[in-house]
Short mmCIF file of C-alpha atoms in Angstrom, two decimals:
data_model
loop_
_atom_site.label_atom_id
_atom_site.label_comp_id
_atom_site.label_asym_id
_atom_site.label_seq_id
_atom_site.Cartn_x
_atom_site.Cartn_y
_atom_site.Cartn_z
CA MET A 1 19.55 21.71 15.51
CA LYS A 2 16.18 23.45 15.65
CA THR A 3 13.50 22.77 13.07
CA PRO A 4 13.12 25.69 10.61
CA ASN A 5 9.64 27.20 10.57
CA SER A 6 9.74 29.72 7.70
CA PHE A 7 11.28 30.04 4.27
CA THR A 8 13.97 32.45 5.49
CA SER A 9 14.84 30.33 8.49
CA THR A 10 14.91 27.25 6.24
CA LEU A 11 17.53 28.86 3.97
CA LYS A 12 19.57 29.83 7.01
CA TRP A 13 19.21 26.32 8.43
CA VAL A 14 20.45 24.80 5.16
CA LYS A 15 23.42 27.18 5.13
CA ASP A 16 24.32 26.43 8.75
CA ASN A 17 23.87 22.66 8.32
CA LYS A 18 25.04 22.18 4.74
CA TYR A 19 26.66 18.78 5.31
CA TYR A 20 23.63 17.48 7.15
CA PHE A 21 21.38 18.82 4.37
CA LEU A 22 23.64 17.17 1.78
CA ALA A 23 23.22 13.83 3.56
CA ILE A 24 19.43 14.19 3.47
CA PHE A 25 19.53 15.22 -0.19
CA LEU A 26 21.61 12.14 -1.06
CA ILE A 27 19.24 9.86 0.88
CA VAL A 28 16.24 11.25 -1.00
CA LEU A 29 18.14 10.89 -4.27
CA LEU A 30 18.99 7.28 -3.39
CA GLY A 31 15.37 6.56 -2.47
CA GLY A 32 14.22 8.07 -5.75
CA PHE A 33 16.71 5.93 -7.69
CA PHE A 34 15.49 2.70 -6.03
CA ARG A 35 11.87 3.59 -6.78
CA LEU A 36 12.17 5.00 -10.30
CA TYR A 37 15.02 3.01 -11.85
CA ARG A 38 13.62 1.00 -14.79
CA ILE A 39 10.19 1.27 -13.24
CA SER A 40 8.43 0.13 -16.43
CA ASP A 41 10.45 -3.11 -16.39
CA TYR A 42 10.08 -3.88 -12.67
CA MET A 43 6.51 -2.70 -12.05
CA THR A 44 3.73 -5.18 -11.45
CA PHE A 45 1.11 -5.03 -14.19
CA LEU A 46 -1.37 -7.87 -13.87
CA GLY A 47 -5.14 -8.15 -13.78
CA ASP A 48 -5.71 -5.82 -10.84
CA GLU A 49 -3.49 -3.08 -12.25
CA GLY A 50 -5.09 -3.42 -15.68
CA ARG A 51 -8.58 -3.29 -14.18
CA ASP A 52 -7.71 -0.09 -12.30
CA ALA A 53 -6.18 1.53 -15.38
CA LEU A 54 -9.28 0.58 -17.38
CA VAL A 55 -11.59 2.21 -14.83
CA VAL A 56 -9.51 5.41 -14.80
CA LYS A 57 -9.27 5.51 -18.61
CA ARG A 58 -13.06 5.38 -18.81
CA LEU A 59 -13.28 8.06 -16.12
CA ILE A 60 -11.06 10.41 -18.15
CA LEU A 61 -12.23 9.70 -21.69
CA ASP A 62 -15.89 8.80 -21.16
CA GLY A 63 -16.68 10.82 -18.04
CA ASP A 64 -17.72 7.59 -16.35
CA LEU A 65 -17.71 8.74 -12.71
CA VAL A 66 -16.55 6.19 -10.17
CA PHE A 67 -18.40 5.73 -6.86
CA VAL A 68 -16.72 2.57 -5.67
CA GLY A 69 -13.18 1.26 -5.66
CA PRO A 70 -11.78 -2.23 -6.18
CA GLY A 71 -13.15 -5.24 -4.33
CA THR A 72 -11.23 -6.77 -1.43
CA SER A 73 -9.67 -10.22 -1.65
CA VAL A 74 -11.69 -11.40 1.39
CA GLY A 75 -15.11 -10.54 2.75
CA ASN A 76 -16.81 -9.51 -0.53
CA MET A 77 -16.33 -5.82 0.34
CA TYR A 78 -15.48 -2.81 -1.83
CA LEU A 79 -13.08 0.01 -1.11
CA GLY A 80 -13.76 3.66 -1.81
CA PRO A 81 -12.77 5.24 -5.15
CA PHE A 82 -10.08 7.69 -3.94
CA TYR A 83 -7.22 5.77 -5.53
CA TYR A 84 -8.84 5.94 -8.95
CA TYR A 85 -8.97 9.74 -8.71
CA PHE A 86 -5.36 9.77 -7.48
CA MET A 87 -4.36 7.80 -10.60
CA ALA A 88 -6.26 9.99 -13.04
CA PRO A 89 -3.83 12.94 -13.53
CA PHE A 90 -0.82 10.62 -13.80
CA LEU A 91 -2.51 8.41 -16.38
CA PHE A 92 -3.71 11.46 -18.34
CA PHE A 93 -0.36 13.28 -18.45
CA SER A 94 1.47 10.05 -19.38
CA ASN A 95 -0.82 9.72 -22.43
CA PHE A 96 -2.52 6.67 -20.86
CA ASP A 97 0.72 4.80 -20.32
CA PRO A 98 0.26 2.72 -17.11
CA VAL A 99 3.78 3.73 -16.09
CA GLY A 100 2.34 7.17 -15.25
CA PRO A 101 0.37 6.09 -12.15
CA ALA A 102 3.32 3.91 -11.09
CA VAL A 103 5.55 6.99 -11.22
CA GLY A 104 2.94 8.84 -9.16
CA VAL A 105 3.15 6.15 -6.47
CA ALA A 106 6.96 6.24 -6.61
CA LEU A 107 7.03 10.03 -6.19
CA LEU A 108 4.68 9.73 -3.22
CA GLY A 109 7.11 7.14 -1.85
CA VAL A 110 9.97 9.63 -2.18
CA LEU A 111 7.85 12.24 -0.40
CA THR A 112 7.29 9.70 2.38
CA ILE A 113 11.07 9.40 2.84
CA ILE A 114 11.22 13.16 3.39
CA PHE A 115 8.26 12.95 5.77
CA VAL A 116 9.92 10.15 7.77
CA TRP A 117 13.03 12.30 8.05
CA TYR A 118 11.08 15.41 9.07
CA ILE A 119 9.06 13.71 11.81
CA SER A 120 11.99 11.74 13.21
CA TYR A 121 14.06 14.96 13.11
CA LYS A 122 11.45 16.79 15.18
CA TRP A 123 10.78 13.92 17.59
CA SER A 124 14.21 12.32 17.96
CA GLY A 125 17.06 14.38 16.57
CA GLY A 126 19.47 14.83 13.72
CA TRP A 127 21.40 11.56 13.64
CA GLY A 128 18.38 9.40 14.34
CA SER A 129 16.46 11.02 11.51
CA ILE A 130 19.36 10.45 9.09
CA PHE A 131 19.45 6.73 9.85
CA ALA A 132 15.66 6.32 9.90
CA SER A 133 15.14 7.97 6.52
CA PHE A 134 18.13 6.12 5.04
CA LEU A 135 16.83 2.70 6.07
CA TYR A 136 13.32 3.60 4.96
CA ALA A 137 14.72 4.65 1.56
CA ILE A 138 16.43 1.27 0.99
CA SER A 139 13.98 -1.13 2.72
CA PRO A 140 13.22 -3.84 0.11
CA VAL A 141 9.52 -4.28 1.00
CA VAL A 142 8.93 -0.52 1.03
CA ILE A 143 10.63 -0.22 -2.37
CA VAL A 144 8.57 -3.05 -3.90
CA PHE A 145 5.33 -1.31 -2.93
CA SER A 146 6.60 2.04 -4.21
CA LYS A 147 7.31 0.77 -7.73
CA HIS A 148 3.85 0.03 -9.07
CA SER A 149 0.34 1.38 -9.11
CA TRP A 150 -1.92 -0.27 -6.53
CA ASN A 151 -4.36 1.14 -3.98
CA PRO A 152 -2.53 -0.08 -0.80
CA ASN A 153 0.70 1.54 -1.96
CA ILE A 154 -0.31 5.08 -0.98
CA MET A 155 -1.03 4.11 2.64
CA PRO A 156 2.44 4.80 4.13
CA PHE A 157 2.29 8.51 3.30
CA PHE A 158 -1.29 9.07 4.36
CA SER A 159 -1.01 6.98 7.53
CA LEU A 160 2.04 9.04 8.51
CA LEU A 161 0.08 12.22 7.78
CA PHE A 162 -2.72 10.84 9.95
CA ILE A 163 -0.32 10.14 12.85
CA TYR A 164 1.35 13.53 12.55
CA SER A 165 -2.06 15.24 12.50
CA ILE A 166 -3.05 13.51 15.73
CA TRP A 167 0.19 14.71 17.32
CA LYS A 168 -0.51 18.27 16.22
CA PHE A 169 -4.02 18.43 17.68
CA TRP A 170 -3.19 16.40 20.80
CA TYR A 171 0.24 17.66 21.83
CA GLU A 172 0.21 21.14 20.28
CA SER A 173 -3.58 21.74 20.64
CA LYS A 174 -3.79 22.87 17.01
CA TYR A 175 -7.34 21.67 16.44
CA ASN A 176 -7.45 22.44 12.72
CA TRP A 177 -5.32 19.34 12.30
CA ILE A 178 -8.30 17.21 13.29
CA LEU A 179 -9.59 17.95 9.78
CA VAL A 180 -6.33 16.70 8.25
CA ALA A 181 -6.49 13.57 10.40
CA SER A 182 -10.03 12.91 9.19
CA LEU A 183 -9.04 13.39 5.57
CA SER A 184 -5.97 11.14 5.79
CA PHE A 185 -7.86 8.42 7.71
CA ALA A 186 -10.56 8.36 5.02
CA ILE A 187 -7.87 7.93 2.35
CA CYS A 188 -6.20 5.11 4.32
CA LEU A 189 -9.56 3.42 4.71
CA GLN A 190 -10.14 3.62 0.96
CA SER A 191 -6.71 2.08 0.38
CA HIS A 192 -7.17 -0.99 2.57
CA TYR A 193 -9.66 -1.89 5.30
CA LEU A 194 -6.97 -3.19 7.65
CA SER A 195 -6.16 0.47 8.27
CA LEU A 196 -9.17 0.22 10.61
CA ALA A 197 -6.47 -0.85 13.07
CA LEU A 198 -5.73 2.89 13.37
CA LEU A 199 -9.19 3.57 14.80
CA PRO A 200 -8.48 2.59 18.45
CA PHE A 201 -5.37 4.78 18.41
CA LEU A 202 -7.42 7.69 17.08
CA PHE A 203 -10.09 7.15 19.74
CA VAL A 204 -7.54 7.14 22.59
CA PHE A 205 -5.98 10.44 21.54
CA LEU A 206 -9.31 12.09 20.78
CA VAL A 207 -10.33 11.37 24.38
CA LEU A 208 -7.00 12.66 25.71
CA SER A 209 -7.32 15.77 23.52
CA PHE A 210 -10.82 16.43 24.78
CA ILE A 211 -9.67 16.15 28.40
CA LYS A 212 -6.83 18.55 27.63
CA SER A 213 -9.25 20.97 25.92
CA VAL A 214 -11.46 20.98 29.03
CA GLU A 215 -8.46 21.76 31.24
CA THR A 216 -7.48 24.65 28.97
CA LYS A 217 -11.11 25.77 28.50
CA LYS A 218 -10.98 25.17 24.73
CA GLN A 219 -13.52 22.34 24.58
CA ARG A 220 -15.94 24.36 22.43
CA LYS A 221 -13.30 24.91 19.75
CA PHE A 222 -12.27 21.25 19.98
CA LEU A 223 -15.85 19.98 19.56
CA ILE A 224 -16.51 22.30 16.61
CA LYS A 225 -13.40 21.03 14.80
CA LEU A 226 -14.33 17.46 15.68
CA PHE A 227 -17.78 17.91 14.15
CA LEU A 228 -16.29 19.48 11.01
CA SER A 229 -13.80 16.64 10.73
CA PHE A 230 -16.62 14.12 10.85
CA PHE A 231 -18.30 16.09 8.05
CA VAL A 232 -15.07 15.98 6.00
CA PHE A 233 -14.87 12.23 6.56
CA LEU A 234 -18.46 11.75 5.33
CA ILE A 235 -17.78 13.84 2.21
CA LEU A 236 -14.74 11.75 1.32
CA MET A 237 -16.59 8.51 1.97
CA SER A 238 -19.82 9.72 0.31
CA PRO A 239 -19.23 7.97 -3.06
CA LEU A 240 -19.00 4.65 -1.24
CA ILE A 241 -22.02 5.53 0.92
CA ILE A 242 -24.03 6.37 -2.22
CA PHE A 243 -22.98 3.07 -3.79
CA ASP A 244 -23.97 1.20 -0.64
CA ALA A 245 -27.35 2.91 -0.43
CA LYS A 246 -28.02 2.06 -4.09
CA TYR A 247 -27.17 -1.63 -3.61
CA ASN A 248 -28.94 -2.35 -0.31
CA TRP A 249 -25.94 -1.60 1.95
CA ARG A 250 -23.98 -4.59 0.64
CA ASN A 251 -20.68 -3.23 2.00
CA ILE A 252 -22.04 -2.65 5.51
CA LEU A 253 -23.64 -6.11 5.55
CA ALA A 254 -20.43 -7.71 4.24
CA MET A 255 -18.44 -6.03 7.04
CA ARG A 256 -20.96 -7.21 9.62
CA ASP A 257 -20.69 -10.78 8.34
CA PHE A 258 -16.91 -10.60 8.15
CA PHE A 259 -16.32 -9.29 11.66
CA PHE A 260 -19.23 -10.72 13.65
CA GLU A 261 -21.00 -13.64 11.97
CA LYS A 262 -19.65 -15.78 9.17
CA SER A 263 -15.93 -15.14 9.13
CA SER A 264 -13.41 -17.53 10.58
CA LEU A 265 -10.64 -14.98 10.04
CA VAL A 266 -11.18 -12.97 13.23
CA SER A 267 -10.01 -14.62 16.44
CA VAL A 268 -11.76 -14.16 19.78
CA SER A 269 -9.50 -16.53 21.70
CA LEU A 270 -7.27 -14.64 24.13
CA ALA A 271 -4.60 -17.37 24.06
CA SER A 272 -4.29 -17.38 20.27
CA HIS A 273 -4.51 -13.58 20.28
CA PHE A 274 -1.56 -13.40 22.71
CA LEU A 275 0.60 -15.70 20.56
CA ARG A 276 -0.49 -13.96 17.38
CA PHE A 277 0.67 -10.61 18.79
CA PHE A 278 4.29 -11.78 18.88
CA SER A 279 4.17 -13.27 15.37
CA VAL A 280 2.81 -9.99 13.95
CA TRP A 281 5.39 -7.98 15.91
CA GLU A 282 8.18 -10.16 14.52
CA LEU A 283 6.80 -9.87 11.00
CA ILE A 284 6.98 -6.07 11.01
CA PHE A 285 10.68 -6.01 11.86
CA ILE A 286 11.60 -8.96 9.64
CA ARG A 287 9.92 -7.48 6.59
CA LEU A 288 10.71 -3.80 7.09
CA ILE A 289 13.92 -3.41 9.09
CA THR A 290 16.13 -6.48 8.50
CA GLY A 291 15.64 -7.11 4.79
CA LYS A 292 13.53 -10.26 5.31
CA GLU A 293 16.29 -11.98 7.32
CA VAL A 294 14.22 -13.97 9.81
CA LEU A 295 16.65 -14.62 12.67
CA VAL A 296 18.05 -11.09 12.78
CA GLY A 297 14.52 -9.73 12.48
CA LYS A 298 13.21 -11.79 15.39
CA ILE A 299 16.11 -10.83 17.67
CA THR A 300 15.77 -7.17 16.71
CA SER A 301 12.01 -7.17 17.24
CA TYR A 302 12.21 -8.57 20.77
CA ILE A 303 15.05 -6.29 21.80
CA PHE A 304 13.04 -3.29 20.58
CA LEU A 305 9.89 -4.54 22.29
CA LEU A 306 11.59 -5.16 25.64
CA ILE A 307 13.56 -1.93 25.87
CA SER A 308 10.60 0.11 24.57
CA ILE A 309 8.25 -1.31 27.21
CA LEU A 310 10.79 -0.82 30.00
CA TYR A 311 11.57 2.73 28.87
CA SER A 312 7.86 3.57 28.58
CA LEU A 313 7.28 2.38 32.16
CA TYR A 314 10.28 4.43 33.27
CA LEU A 315 8.95 7.60 31.62
CA ILE A 316 5.49 7.11 33.11
CA LYS A 317 6.89 6.49 36.60
CA LYS A 318 9.24 9.47 36.31
CA LYS A 319 6.42 11.61 34.85
CA ASP A 320 8.71 12.79 32.10
CA TYR A 321 6.44 14.77 29.77
CA SER A 322 9.09 16.42 27.61
CA CYS A 323 8.44 16.63 23.89
CA LYS A 324 10.84 13.81 22.92
CA SER A 325 9.61 11.50 25.69
CA LEU A 326 5.97 12.02 24.75
CA ALA A 327 6.84 11.59 21.07
CA PHE A 328 8.42 8.23 21.87
CA LEU A 329 5.38 7.11 23.90
CA PHE A 330 3.12 8.35 21.12
CA THR A 331 4.98 6.44 18.36
CA PHE A 332 5.34 3.28 20.42
CA SER A 333 1.60 3.44 21.21
CA TRP A 334 0.83 3.67 17.49
CA LEU A 335 2.84 0.54 16.78
CA LEU A 336 1.71 -1.37 19.88
CA ILE A 337 -2.02 -0.68 19.51
CA SER A 338 -1.98 -1.47 15.79
CA VAL A 339 -0.23 -4.81 16.36
CA LEU A 340 -2.71 -5.65 19.13
CA VAL A 341 -5.59 -5.06 16.72
CA LEU A 342 -3.91 -6.97 13.86
CA SER A 343 -3.35 -9.95 16.14
CA PHE A 344 -7.10 -10.63 16.08
CA TYR A 345 -6.82 -11.37 12.35
CA LYS A 346 -6.12 -15.09 11.99
CA ASP A 347 -5.34 -15.36 8.29
CA ALA A 348 -1.97 -14.65 6.64
CA ILE A 349 -0.85 -11.04 6.91
CA TYR A 350 0.72 -10.03 3.61
CA ASP A 351 3.23 -7.22 3.29
CA HIS A 352 0.79 -4.77 1.71
CA TYR A 353 -1.55 -5.17 4.71
CA LEU A 354 1.11 -3.42 6.78
CA GLY A 355 1.26 -0.29 4.60
CA PHE A 356 -0.26 1.88 7.33
CA LEU A 357 2.58 0.78 9.66
CA PHE A 358 5.53 1.04 7.28
CA PRO A 359 7.02 4.23 8.84
CA ALA A 360 6.45 3.25 12.51
CA PRO A 361 9.47 1.00 13.26
CA PHE A 362 11.79 3.48 11.54
CA LEU A 363 10.60 6.28 13.81
CA ILE A 364 11.22 4.04 16.85
CA LEU A 365 14.66 3.21 15.48
CA ALA A 366 15.48 6.92 15.13
CA PHE A 367 14.75 7.44 18.82
CA TRP A 368 17.01 4.59 19.95
CA VAL A 369 19.87 5.74 17.71
CA GLU A 370 19.72 9.12 19.47
CA LYS A 371 19.66 7.38 22.85
CA LEU A 372 22.73 5.33 21.97
CA ARG A 373 24.65 8.52 21.10
CA LYS A 374 24.28 9.65 24.73
CA PHE A 375 26.47 6.72 25.81
CA GLY A 376 29.45 8.36 24.14
CA GLY A 377 31.87 6.64 21.78
CA VAL A 378 30.69 3.12 22.57
CA GLY A 379 27.06 4.03 21.86
CA ILE A 380 27.95 5.81 18.62
CA VAL A 381 30.01 2.86 17.37
CA PHE A 382 27.26 0.40 18.31
CA SER A 383 24.60 2.47 16.51
CA PHE A 384 26.77 2.65 13.37
CA VAL A 385 27.37 -1.11 13.45
CA LEU A 386 23.62 -1.72 13.90
CA ILE A 387 22.64 0.55 11.02
CA PHE A 388 25.41 -0.90 8.84
CA LEU A 389 24.06 -4.41 9.50
CA PHE A 390 20.51 -3.42 8.61
CA ALA A 391 21.70 -1.57 5.50
CA VAL A 392 23.73 -4.56 4.26
CA LEU A 393 20.77 -6.90 4.76
CA ASP A 394 18.48 -4.47 2.92
CA LEU A 395 20.87 -4.04 0.00
CA LEU A 396 21.52 -7.78 -0.30
CA ASN A 397 17.78 -8.35 -0.57
CA SER A 398 17.07 -5.31 -2.73
CA PRO A 399 14.47 -5.92 -5.46
CA LEU A 400 16.84 -4.30 -7.96
CA ARG A 401 19.16 -7.30 -7.55
CA SER A 402 16.45 -9.48 -9.08
CA SER A 403 15.77 -9.62 -12.80
CA PRO A 404 12.92 -7.40 -14.00
CA SER A 405 9.58 -9.11 -14.60
CA TYR A 406 8.82 -7.17 -17.81
CA GLN A 407 5.12 -7.76 -17.11
CA MET A 408 3.89 -4.67 -18.91
CA LYS A 409 6.19 -5.23 -21.89
CA ARG A 410 4.90 -8.81 -22.22
CA THR A 411 1.29 -7.66 -21.89
CA ILE A 412 1.75 -5.10 -24.68
CA GLU A 413 3.47 -7.65 -26.93
CA VAL A 414 0.72 -10.24 -26.47
CA SER A 415 -2.04 -7.65 -26.86
CA LYS A 416 -0.53 -6.43 -30.14
CA LYS A 417 -0.41 -10.00 -31.42
CA ILE A 418 -4.08 -10.48 -30.55
CA LEU A 419 -4.97 -7.23 -32.29
CA ASP A 420 -3.09 -8.27 -35.44
CA GLU A 421 -4.49 -11.80 -35.57
CA SER A 422 -8.09 -10.72 -34.94
CA LYS A 423 -8.00 -9.09 -38.42
CA GLY A 424 -10.38 -6.36 -37.26
CA ASN A 425 -13.12 -8.86 -36.40
CA ARG A 426 -14.88 -9.14 -33.04
CA PHE A 427 -13.31 -11.57 -30.59
CA ASN A 428 -13.56 -12.88 -27.04
CA LEU A 429 -10.65 -13.08 -24.59
CA ALA A 430 -9.60 -15.42 -21.78
CA VAL A 431 -6.49 -15.73 -19.61
CA ILE A 432 -5.61 -18.99 -17.90
CA ALA A 433 -2.97 -18.52 -15.22
CA GLU A 434 -2.28 -19.11 -11.56
CA ARG A 435 -2.22 -15.45 -10.50
CA ASN A 436 -3.59 -13.34 -13.31
CA TYR A 437 -6.75 -12.56 -15.24
CA GLU A 438 -7.86 -10.54 -18.26
CA GLY A 439 -7.65 -6.98 -16.86
CA ALA A 440 -4.12 -6.08 -18.05
CA TYR A 441 -4.72 -7.28 -21.63
CA LEU A 442 -8.18 -5.71 -21.76
CA TYR A 443 -6.70 -2.33 -20.86
CA PHE A 444 -4.47 -2.14 -23.93
CA LEU A 445 -7.00 -3.75 -26.25
CA GLU A 446 -9.69 -1.29 -25.24
CA LEU A 447 -7.20 1.61 -25.38
CA TRP A 448 -6.39 0.64 -28.98
CA LYS A 449 -10.12 0.30 -29.73
CA ALA A 450 -9.85 -3.41 -30.51
CA PRO A 451 -13.26 -5.12 -31.03
CA VAL A 452 -12.93 -7.26 -27.88
CA VAL A 453 -16.23 -8.48 -26.44
CA ILE A 454 -16.84 -9.78 -22.90
CA ILE A 455 -19.17 -12.78 -22.96
CA ASP A 456 -22.44 -12.23 -21.10
CA PRO A 457 -24.25 -15.60 -20.68
CA GLN A 458 -27.58 -13.75 -20.52
CA ARG A 459 -26.87 -12.23 -23.93
CA ALA A 460 -24.94 -15.12 -25.44
CA GLY A 461 -26.15 -14.55 -29.00
CA GLU A 462 -24.84 -10.96 -28.97
CA THR A 463 -21.62 -11.42 -27.03
CA ILE A 464 -20.18 -14.78 -28.19
CA THR A 465 -18.05 -14.11 -31.27
CA GLU A 466 -16.51 -16.41 -33.88
CA GLN A 467 -13.06 -16.44 -32.28
CA LEU A 468 -11.64 -16.68 -28.76
CA PHE A 469 -8.07 -15.71 -27.92
CA VAL A 470 -6.71 -17.55 -24.91
CA VAL A 471 -3.51 -16.44 -23.18
CA CYS A 472 -1.89 -19.28 -21.21
CA GLU A 473 0.64 -18.12 -18.62
CA TYR A 474 1.41 -21.45 -16.95
CA GLU A 475 5.12 -22.14 -16.57
CA ASP A 476 4.43 -25.77 -17.45
CA LYS A 477 3.07 -25.26 -20.96
CA ASN A 478 1.58 -28.76 -21.03
CA LYS A 479 -1.03 -27.46 -18.57
CA CYS A 480 -2.31 -25.26 -21.39
CA GLN A 481 -5.47 -27.08 -22.46
CA PRO A 482 -7.56 -24.15 -23.66
CA THR A 483 -10.43 -26.13 -25.16
CA SER A 484 -11.17 -27.99 -21.92
CA ASN A 485 -10.31 -25.34 -19.32
CA PRO A 486 -13.21 -24.83 -16.87
CA LYS A 487 -12.75 -21.06 -16.63
CA ALA A 488 -16.00 -19.20 -17.37
CA GLU A 489 -14.52 -17.14 -20.22
CA VAL A 490 -13.57 -20.41 -21.98
CA ALA A 491 -16.59 -22.51 -21.02
CA ASN A 492 -19.07 -19.82 -22.11
CA PHE A 493 -17.55 -19.79 -25.59
CA GLY A 494 -18.83 -23.35 -26.09
CA TRP A 495 -17.29 -26.34 -27.90
CA SER A 496 -14.08 -25.18 -29.52
CA LYS A 497 -10.92 -26.26 -31.26
CA ILE A 498 -7.47 -24.74 -31.65
CA ASP A 499 -7.16 -22.86 -34.92
CA LYS A 500 -3.66 -21.43 -34.35
CA SER A 501 -1.16 -20.98 -31.55
CA TRP A 502 1.91 -18.78 -31.01
CA GLU A 503 4.56 -18.33 -28.35
CA VAL A 504 4.71 -14.63 -27.52
CA GLY A 505 6.67 -12.99 -24.71
CA GLY A 506 7.11 -16.27 -22.86
CA VAL A 507 3.40 -17.23 -22.92
CA ILE A 508 1.30 -19.31 -25.31
CA LEU A 509 -1.42 -17.52 -27.25
CA PHE A 510 -4.21 -19.63 -28.76
CA LYS A 511 -6.85 -18.71 -31.27
CA LEU A 512 -9.93 -20.90 -30.78
CA VAL A 513 -12.87 -21.26 -33.11
CA HIS A 514 -16.15 -23.07 -32.63
CA ASN A 515 -16.19 -26.85 -32.95
CA PRO A 516 -19.77 -28.06 -33.47
CA SER A 517 -18.72 -31.73 -33.24
CA GLY A 518 -17.55 -31.27 -29.64
CA GLN A 519 -14.58 -33.57 -30.24
CA PRO A 520 -11.99 -32.68 -27.53
CA GLN A 521 -8.62 -31.40 -28.69
CA TYR A 522 -5.48 -31.57 -26.54
CA TYR A 523 -2.41 -29.39 -26.74
CA GLU A 524 1.13 -30.67 -26.22
CA LYS A 525 4.11 -28.37 -25.95
CA GLU A 526 6.90 -29.72 -28.12
#
């Protein structure tokens, strides 16, 4: 089956391959169902998501332009603001319901399924692309990060666009795609800084493209497009650059400290780097391909690594430079180089760190499914058994089999209670929890124009009110000791006592008032 390249040829292709098209349509429909089904109940909506929604609300309603994105969890660095601008239309057209941006992420996730199919179709073939897009559509980790609004969650699409752009300007010598690569890399970089792992891959293929342009006497065109792409990159990163210039290059200095001076998170030991490579390689297949099943994931990862290395050496020795062979080497290089770079990072690698690599193992899988088909009936049966195994593991571990968290529903319920009990008077707010902070509650309270005030110790007289609402989210409710909690939002309020308490949405809400005597008060859950 040839790839259609115009609207007319696309219609003809659909007509000639109607059953194949139906399979793709059903896969996309299935992927959309997994991402959009009860999204408001399953979506994560905690402090980070509330903080982002608050920034975007102010951008839309107050014209408060954003030049910097959210801070990183390590290194005291800030991302660029692209994600906030991505959120804006979805939040606006959903009438400031936080489900809007989550739907935007989910729709981008569905588009990524189509993109995975399209690229694997071009590089591997029809059956391989069916299986790759199907497994990508039902992968539990991919689904989880396609069901809520968060800056790393847009990386899979834009990293795939980045990779495809490199292929277009390297293999097909279509140098305008360098601009697209620059744009998509800037977006990835503003989603998460671990996408810097893509930089060595980009450098390798820019050098190869330049050599090819010299051989074809197109180096002038190549260099012009390269210069323009650098200009595009600077434009997209300019808000962050302006922010950095205004605040004494704090981001640049934080990166320098993180990578070269103060950080203990970057390994320079070759031995630990070697061992770390295999643990990262395993992690990618365990989390993305085998539904978090560790043993199957490890076995799969090493089989794929071994046969991919051997086949790469075979292609290089044979000097096989056909499109499909080069596409395989290209994809395997993307995965291999990225894992090599990630193996220098010594701290835990969480699933969302891998967003820029989400599509890679599926594209490799598509290639090997097509290879198995060439072994006749035995190969076809084996590939079906393999895909069936992966699919069963994915479906058994599907996030939809877990109960919804109802985080946003709970946040709204608690926020409404605070609004009612504040009686229209100014109040302060604090959240005591293991993994949450005030952002989610502040979003709704500010949206409803509640008189919530953030305490500023330098302006204590103006910002400390007569009442403090404390949301306690501890599972063990006896840990809820709001009057003695060391959190700044509580401590800055001063000596206090419990005026009232309520159980709302599974959490304890306290109303504290000032206690001039300073006599401690303890709370016991009955």
